[in-house]
Amino acid sequence: MTVDIKWAELGFEYMNLPYRWRAYWKDGEWYKSGLETENTIQIEEGAPILHYGQGAFEGLKAFKTKEGDIQIFRPDQNAKRLNASAARLVMPEVPEEDFIHAVKEVVKANAEYVPPYGTGASFYLRPTLIGVGDNIGVHAAKEYIFTVFAMPVGPYFKGGMVPTAFTTSEFDRAAPHGTGAAKVGGNYAGSLQPGIEAREKGYSDVVYLDPATHTKIEEVGSANFFGIEKDTNKFVTPKSPSILPSITKYSLLWLAQHRLGLEVEEGDVYIDDLDRFSEAGACGTAAVISPVSFITHNDHKHVFYSETEVGPITKKLYDELVGIQNGDVEAPEGWIVKV
Ligand code: PLP
Ligand code: COI
């Protein structure tokens, strides 16, 4: 069967595909799992996900290669991060092999929706773990649902690999010792208002500063940040306990070091010291790499490489990452899981 989708015109929008995976947990075990066709989930009015935000999610992608095979990028890393988020919110673990099995089953069942090679689109999977069941006090749920749904997507930031602008904000996305490092809904609910304000002013999103001192870059609302240092070409990315440990960022860090031969550093990135960088980017599963044209902070506009052109190192990193994802460039061991 073939589906009628204009792959190259896709944005990052929801699409209701035929199949999703669901697994159900109660009394200490995952007691039922399989593919389902309904895109709604019926849960109790007291479900802790509804009131207290006890839930976590992931985002990962599958790609079609030139040969027509389908491959998934680093699903083991998403499984590990989901379980780290689950531990922070006192939710049960989804065993790594069950997570990868669920992801593969969803890809296989919806295979005709995986965008063809060379269209620029990809297949985005959204694993989600939620606390459900009857409840009213602030307690961990006694029942959980794990679901994996998916859809074909295009670029997250308009235009994809074109420079895009960010602004700082008075708001924080996470507290210094809160849940910033976990992929949990509250971090995103809190980013909606600053995100709207930023977009109203023409920016793609907010680049958040560290919540304790507001002097250092943390990350964008939906992606990590990196800069390429002038003269040394060092790949520098913020280190903070309140940012999401981006799988894309750690992949780029490795590729910068081992494929591009660059020095790398996870450290402080002061918002008043952006002159040290010749290029900058926002990176993530959805964002891939979005070159940062400029950041506005306190009415000061800092342009990195150019407002319209992509810097050469950002481009090399992009080609290496996307080449691996599409099967055109040899992947480091364990990064690719064939479906
Ligand atoms: N930071 C935030 C807040 C995100 O939502 C995401 C998306 O997952 C990222 C960073 C990038 O992480 P990854 O590269 O694992 O997708
Ligand atoms: C992702 O890149 O997977 C994300 O979750 C970012 C965003 C859609 C929230």
Short mmCIF file of C-alpha atoms and ligand atoms in Angstrom, two decimals:
data_model
loop_
_atom_site.label_atom_id
_atom_site.label_comp_id
_atom_site.label_asym_id
_atom_site.label_seq_id
_atom_site.Cartn_x
_atom_site.Cartn_y
_atom_site.Cartn_z
CA MET A 1 0.00 0.00 0.00
CA THR A 2 1.24 3.50 -0.67
CA VAL A 3 0.01 6.60 1.08
CA ASP A 4 -0.51 9.96 -0.57
CA ILE A 5 1.66 12.35 1.42
CA LYS A 6 3.68 15.31 0.13
CA TRP A 7 6.75 14.30 2.12
CA ALA A 8 8.86 17.35 1.33
CA GLU A 9 6.08 19.69 2.51
CA LEU A 10 5.60 18.12 5.93
CA GLY A 11 6.03 20.27 9.03
CA PHE A 12 6.20 19.03 12.60
CA GLU A 13 2.49 18.21 12.95
CA TYR A 14 0.46 15.38 14.48
CA MET A 15 -0.85 12.68 12.17
CA ASN A 16 -3.12 9.84 13.31
CA LEU A 17 -1.46 6.68 11.98
CA PRO A 18 -3.13 3.25 11.96
CA TYR A 19 -1.09 1.67 14.81
CA ARG A 20 0.44 2.52 18.18
CA TRP A 21 1.91 0.28 20.91
CA ARG A 22 0.36 0.16 24.35
CA ALA A 23 1.55 -1.59 27.50
CA TYR A 24 -0.22 -1.64 30.85
CA TRP A 25 1.37 -1.88 34.34
CA LYS A 26 -0.28 -2.87 37.61
CA ASP A 27 0.78 -4.70 40.79
CA GLY A 28 4.45 -4.56 39.92
CA GLU A 29 4.33 -5.88 36.35
CA TRP A 30 3.66 -5.04 32.72
CA TYR A 31 0.71 -7.37 32.30
CA LYS A 32 -0.51 -6.65 28.75
CA SER A 33 1.04 -5.14 25.63
CA GLY A 34 0.51 -4.97 21.89
CA LEU A 35 -0.44 -2.85 18.92
CA GLU A 36 -3.71 -0.92 19.11
CA THR A 37 -5.61 1.09 16.53
CA GLU A 38 -7.42 3.69 18.68
CA ASN A 39 -5.61 7.03 19.12
CA THR A 40 -7.51 7.87 22.31
CA ILE A 41 -6.72 6.55 25.79
CA GLN A 42 -9.43 6.27 28.43
CA ILE A 43 -8.11 7.09 31.91
CA GLU A 44 -9.56 7.74 35.36
CA GLU A 45 -10.48 11.30 36.40
CA GLY A 46 -8.08 11.00 39.34
CA ALA A 47 -5.15 9.77 37.21
CA PRO A 48 -1.91 11.34 38.56
CA ILE A 49 -0.85 12.36 35.05
CA LEU A 50 -3.85 14.70 34.87
CA HIS A 51 -3.37 16.52 38.17
CA TYR A 52 0.21 16.10 39.23
CA GLY A 53 1.95 15.65 35.89
CA GLN A 54 3.30 12.19 36.65
CA GLY A 55 4.41 11.28 33.16
CA ALA A 56 7.47 11.31 30.93
CA PHE A 57 8.04 11.08 27.19
CA GLU A 58 10.69 10.54 24.56
CA GLY A 59 11.32 11.49 20.96
CA LEU A 60 13.30 9.46 18.45
CA LYS A 61 13.38 8.94 14.72
CA ALA A 62 13.43 6.22 12.07
CA PHE A 63 14.78 6.75 8.55
CA LYS A 64 14.58 5.01 5.20
CA THR A 65 17.94 4.37 3.55
CA LYS A 66 18.78 4.60 -0.16
CA GLU A 67 18.31 0.81 -0.34
CA GLY A 68 14.82 1.14 1.17
CA ASP A 69 15.68 -0.36 4.59
CA ILE A 70 14.29 1.29 7.69
CA GLN A 71 16.64 2.13 10.57
CA ILE A 72 16.21 3.74 13.98
CA PHE A 73 18.73 6.17 15.48
CA ARG A 74 20.02 5.24 18.97
CA PRO A 75 16.78 3.89 20.53
CA ASP A 76 18.76 2.41 23.45
CA GLN A 77 19.66 5.96 24.52
CA ASN A 78 16.00 6.99 24.54
CA ALA A 79 15.10 3.89 26.56
CA LYS A 80 17.75 4.79 29.14
CA ARG A 81 16.63 8.41 29.32
CA LEU A 82 12.96 7.44 29.67
CA ASN A 83 13.92 5.26 32.61
CA ALA A 84 15.94 8.08 34.16
CA SER A 85 12.89 10.36 33.83
CA ALA A 86 10.68 7.58 35.22
CA ALA A 87 12.94 7.18 38.26
CA ARG A 88 12.78 10.95 38.95
CA LEU A 89 8.97 10.77 38.92
CA VAL A 90 8.72 7.45 40.82
CA MET A 91 7.39 5.51 37.84
CA PRO A 92 8.23 1.92 36.92
CA GLU A 93 10.96 1.14 34.45
CA VAL A 94 10.18 0.11 30.87
CA PRO A 95 12.80 -2.61 30.21
CA GLU A 96 15.14 -1.45 27.44
CA GLU A 97 14.41 -4.48 25.24
CA ASP A 98 10.64 -3.91 25.62
CA PHE A 99 11.09 -0.24 24.68
CA ILE A 100 13.06 -1.13 21.55
CA HIS A 101 10.62 -3.90 20.65
CA ALA A 102 7.68 -1.49 20.95
CA VAL A 103 9.41 1.12 18.78
CA LYS A 104 10.24 -1.47 16.10
CA GLU A 105 6.69 -2.82 16.08
CA VAL A 106 5.25 0.67 15.59
CA VAL A 107 7.66 1.33 12.72
CA LYS A 108 6.85 -2.01 11.06
CA ALA A 109 3.09 -1.66 11.48
CA ASN A 110 3.10 1.87 9.98
CA ALA A 111 5.94 1.25 7.51
CA GLU A 112 4.22 2.93 4.56
CA TYR A 113 4.31 6.19 6.53
CA VAL A 114 8.10 6.16 6.88
CA PRO A 115 9.20 8.89 4.45
CA PRO A 116 11.20 7.76 1.43
CA TYR A 117 14.95 8.42 1.29
CA GLY A 118 15.92 11.83 0.02
CA THR A 119 12.69 13.67 0.87
CA GLY A 120 14.14 15.43 3.91
CA ALA A 121 11.29 14.06 6.05
CA SER A 122 11.66 11.43 8.79
CA PHE A 123 9.53 9.19 10.98
CA TYR A 124 9.13 10.61 14.51
CA LEU A 125 8.26 8.28 17.39
CA ARG A 126 6.84 9.51 20.68
CA PRO A 127 7.09 6.98 23.54
CA THR A 128 5.11 8.19 26.56
CA LEU A 129 4.75 6.79 30.08
CA ILE A 130 1.88 8.03 32.27
CA GLY A 131 0.60 7.40 35.80
CA VAL A 132 -3.08 6.44 35.77
CA GLY A 133 -5.68 4.82 38.03
CA ASP A 134 -7.93 6.15 40.80
CA ASN A 135 -6.14 8.67 42.98
CA ILE A 136 -6.57 12.04 44.71
CA GLY A 137 -3.63 12.80 47.08
CA VAL A 138 -0.13 13.65 45.89
CA HIS A 139 1.07 10.07 45.53
CA ALA A 140 2.71 7.99 42.84
CA ALA A 141 0.17 6.16 40.68
CA LYS A 142 -0.57 2.51 41.21
CA GLU A 143 -1.11 1.90 37.50
CA TYR A 144 0.77 3.03 34.40
CA ILE A 145 0.34 3.08 30.64
CA PHE A 146 3.25 3.10 28.20
CA THR A 147 2.39 4.10 24.65
CA VAL A 148 4.45 4.63 21.50
CA PHE A 149 2.85 6.52 18.66
CA ALA A 150 4.44 7.95 15.57
CA MET A 151 4.10 10.08 12.45
CA PRO A 152 6.12 11.33 9.50
CA VAL A 153 7.51 14.82 10.11
CA GLY A 154 9.43 17.60 8.42
CA PRO A 155 11.57 20.29 10.06
CA TYR A 156 10.77 21.45 13.62
CA PHE A 157 12.08 24.98 13.12
CA LYS A 158 10.88 26.63 9.92
CA GLY A 159 13.14 25.88 6.98
CA GLY A 160 15.22 23.23 8.78
CA MET A 161 18.89 23.83 8.09
CA VAL A 162 18.60 27.60 7.82
CA PRO A 163 19.77 30.09 10.47
CA THR A 164 17.14 30.94 13.02
CA ALA A 165 17.02 33.46 15.89
CA PHE A 166 16.44 32.99 19.63
CA THR A 167 15.89 35.32 22.54
CA THR A 168 16.54 35.04 26.25
CA SER A 169 13.61 35.40 28.65
CA GLU A 170 12.91 36.41 32.23
CA PHE A 171 11.27 33.01 32.66
CA ASP A 172 12.96 29.70 33.47
CA ARG A 173 11.97 26.32 32.04
CA ALA A 174 13.21 24.41 35.09
CA ALA A 175 14.37 24.96 38.67
CA PRO A 176 18.04 24.53 39.69
CA HIS A 177 17.37 21.21 41.41
CA GLY A 178 14.03 20.47 39.76
CA THR A 179 13.13 18.26 36.82
CA GLY A 180 15.01 20.01 34.02
CA ALA A 181 17.10 16.93 33.24
CA ALA A 182 14.01 14.72 32.93
CA LYS A 183 11.79 14.73 29.86
CA VAL A 184 8.60 15.52 31.73
CA GLY A 185 5.54 17.55 30.76
CA GLY A 186 5.86 20.28 33.38
CA ASN A 187 9.07 21.59 31.83
CA TYR A 188 7.22 22.10 28.56
CA ALA A 189 3.97 23.50 30.04
CA GLY A 190 6.11 26.13 31.74
CA SER A 191 7.79 26.99 28.45
CA LEU A 192 4.56 27.70 26.55
CA GLN A 193 4.10 31.30 27.69
CA PRO A 194 7.72 32.40 27.13
CA GLY A 195 7.64 30.51 23.80
CA ILE A 196 4.58 32.46 22.63
CA GLU A 197 6.14 35.75 23.71
CA ALA A 198 9.33 34.91 21.80
CA ARG A 199 7.47 33.95 18.63
CA GLU A 200 5.34 37.10 18.80
CA LYS A 201 8.60 39.05 18.62
CA GLY A 202 9.74 37.02 15.61
CA TYR A 203 12.09 34.55 17.32
CA SER A 204 11.89 30.79 16.84
CA ASP A 205 11.98 30.11 20.58
CA VAL A 206 13.60 31.06 23.89
CA VAL A 207 17.15 30.18 24.79
CA TYR A 208 16.87 29.71 28.56
CA LEU A 209 19.46 30.93 31.04
CA ASP A 210 20.51 29.02 34.14
CA PRO A 211 17.75 29.42 36.71
CA ALA A 212 20.09 30.18 39.65
CA THR A 213 22.06 33.14 38.23
CA HIS A 214 20.65 33.98 34.78
CA THR A 215 24.19 34.41 33.46
CA LYS A 216 24.76 31.17 31.52
CA ILE A 217 23.02 29.60 28.53
CA GLU A 218 21.15 26.42 29.41
CA GLU A 219 19.27 25.27 26.33
CA VAL A 220 16.45 26.10 23.93
CA GLY A 221 12.93 25.02 24.94
CA SER A 222 13.09 22.03 22.61
CA ALA A 223 16.80 21.54 21.88
CA ASN A 224 20.30 21.80 23.39
CA PHE A 225 22.77 24.54 22.45
CA PHE A 226 26.31 24.36 21.09
CA GLY A 227 28.84 26.91 19.96
CA ILE A 228 32.00 26.64 17.87
CA GLU A 229 34.80 28.62 19.44
CA LYS A 230 36.64 31.19 17.30
CA ASP A 231 40.23 30.31 16.37
CA THR A 232 40.27 26.90 18.14
CA ASN A 233 37.06 25.57 16.50
CA LYS A 234 36.32 23.85 19.80
CA PHE A 235 32.79 22.39 20.08
CA VAL A 236 31.40 23.85 23.31
CA THR A 237 28.08 22.93 24.90
CA PRO A 238 26.56 23.90 28.26
CA LYS A 239 26.90 21.58 31.23
CA SER A 240 24.09 21.90 33.75
CA PRO A 241 22.03 19.62 35.97
CA SER A 242 18.84 21.34 34.80
CA ILE A 243 19.07 20.77 31.04
CA LEU A 244 17.85 17.75 29.14
CA PRO A 245 20.79 15.47 28.25
CA SER A 246 20.27 15.56 24.50
CA ILE A 247 21.10 12.40 22.60
CA THR A 248 21.75 14.50 19.49
CA LYS A 249 24.11 16.75 21.46
CA TYR A 250 26.13 13.80 22.78
CA SER A 251 26.18 12.33 19.27
CA LEU A 252 27.51 15.63 17.86
CA LEU A 253 30.05 15.88 20.65
CA TRP A 254 31.37 12.44 19.68
CA LEU A 255 31.31 13.21 15.96
CA ALA A 256 33.02 16.58 16.47
CA GLN A 257 35.82 14.84 18.34
CA HIS A 258 36.20 11.58 16.45
CA ARG A 259 35.14 12.42 12.90
CA LEU A 260 35.98 16.13 12.63
CA GLY A 261 39.01 16.00 14.94
CA LEU A 262 37.82 18.97 17.02
CA GLU A 263 38.40 19.67 20.68
CA VAL A 264 35.19 19.41 22.68
CA GLU A 265 34.02 20.85 25.98
CA GLU A 266 30.95 20.65 28.17
CA GLY A 267 31.15 23.73 30.36
CA ASP A 268 29.83 27.18 31.15
CA VAL A 269 28.57 29.32 28.29
CA TYR A 270 28.13 32.85 29.62
CA ILE A 271 25.49 34.92 27.84
CA ASP A 272 27.79 37.98 28.03
CA ASP A 273 30.65 36.10 26.37
CA LEU A 274 29.13 35.01 23.07
CA ASP A 275 31.90 36.77 21.15
CA ARG A 276 34.03 33.70 21.80
CA PHE A 277 31.95 31.78 19.21
CA SER A 278 32.07 31.91 15.44
CA GLU A 279 29.09 29.58 14.96
CA ALA A 280 26.23 28.25 17.09
CA GLY A 281 23.44 25.73 16.76
CA ALA A 282 20.38 24.26 18.44
CA CYS A 283 20.31 20.46 18.30
CA GLY A 284 17.79 17.77 19.05
CA THR A 285 15.83 14.90 17.54
CA ALA A 286 13.10 17.17 16.21
CA ALA A 287 15.38 20.17 15.59
CA VAL A 288 18.24 18.05 14.08
CA ILE A 289 20.67 21.01 13.83
CA SER A 290 19.20 24.47 13.48
CA PRO A 291 21.99 26.99 12.99
CA VAL A 292 21.54 29.96 15.34
CA SER A 293 21.65 33.24 13.42
CA PHE A 294 21.54 35.46 16.48
CA ILE A 295 20.52 35.64 20.12
CA THR A 296 18.94 38.74 21.60
CA HIS A 297 19.62 39.37 25.29
CA ASN A 298 18.65 42.59 27.11
CA ASP A 299 18.18 44.42 23.78
CA HIS A 300 21.65 43.37 22.62
CA LYS A 301 21.65 41.33 19.41
CA HIS A 302 24.56 38.93 19.02
CA VAL A 303 25.02 37.54 15.51
CA PHE A 304 27.06 34.34 15.25
CA TYR A 305 28.23 33.27 11.79
CA SER A 306 25.65 35.07 9.67
CA GLU A 307 21.93 35.83 9.67
CA THR A 308 21.45 33.94 6.43
CA GLU A 309 24.37 31.55 5.87
CA VAL A 310 25.25 28.30 7.64
CA GLY A 311 28.75 28.12 9.11
CA PRO A 312 31.17 25.50 7.74
CA ILE A 313 31.56 23.44 10.93
CA THR A 314 27.83 23.42 11.62
CA LYS A 315 27.36 22.17 8.04
CA LYS A 316 29.96 19.42 8.45
CA LEU A 317 28.36 18.26 11.71
CA TYR A 318 24.94 18.25 10.06
CA ASP A 319 26.16 16.24 7.06
CA GLU A 320 27.83 13.68 9.32
CA LEU A 321 24.80 13.28 11.61
CA VAL A 322 22.17 13.18 8.88
CA GLY A 323 24.41 10.97 6.73
CA ILE A 324 24.54 8.41 9.53
CA GLN A 325 20.80 8.63 10.15
CA ASN A 326 20.02 8.11 6.45
CA GLY A 327 22.53 5.30 6.07
CA ASP A 328 24.92 7.19 3.74
CA VAL A 329 27.75 7.55 6.27
CA GLU A 330 29.16 4.72 8.38
CA ALA A 331 27.64 4.79 11.86
CA PRO A 332 29.60 4.39 15.07
CA GLU A 333 28.97 0.98 16.58
CA GLY A 334 25.52 0.58 18.13
CA TRP A 335 24.03 3.84 16.84
CA ILE A 336 21.75 2.25 14.25
CA VAL A 337 19.08 -0.37 14.83
CA LYS A 338 17.66 -1.95 11.67
CA VAL A 339 13.95 -2.69 11.67
N1 PLP B 1 16.21 19.79 25.17
C1 PLP B 1 14.88 19.70 25.25
C2 PLP B 1 14.20 20.55 26.24
C3 PLP B 1 14.19 18.82 24.41
O1 PLP B 1 12.86 18.72 24.49
C4 PLP B 1 14.89 18.04 23.49
C5 PLP B 1 14.20 17.08 22.65
O2 PLP B 1 14.18 15.92 22.89
C6 PLP B 1 16.28 18.18 23.44
C7 PLP B 1 16.91 19.06 24.28
C8 PLP B 1 17.08 17.36 22.49
O3 PLP B 1 17.24 16.06 22.95
P1 PLP B 1 17.45 14.87 21.92
O4 PLP B 1 18.64 15.22 21.13
O5 PLP B 1 17.67 13.69 22.78
O6 PLP B 1 16.22 14.79 21.12
C1 COI B 2 12.32 16.02 20.42
O1 COI B 2 13.20 16.57 19.76
O2 COI B 2 12.12 14.81 20.38
C2 COI B 2 11.48 16.80 21.32
O3 COI B 2 10.87 16.22 22.17
C3 COI B 2 11.45 18.25 21.14
C4 COI B 2 10.10 18.87 21.11
C5 COI B 2 9.19 18.37 20.05
C6 COI B 2 9.48 18.95 22.45
#
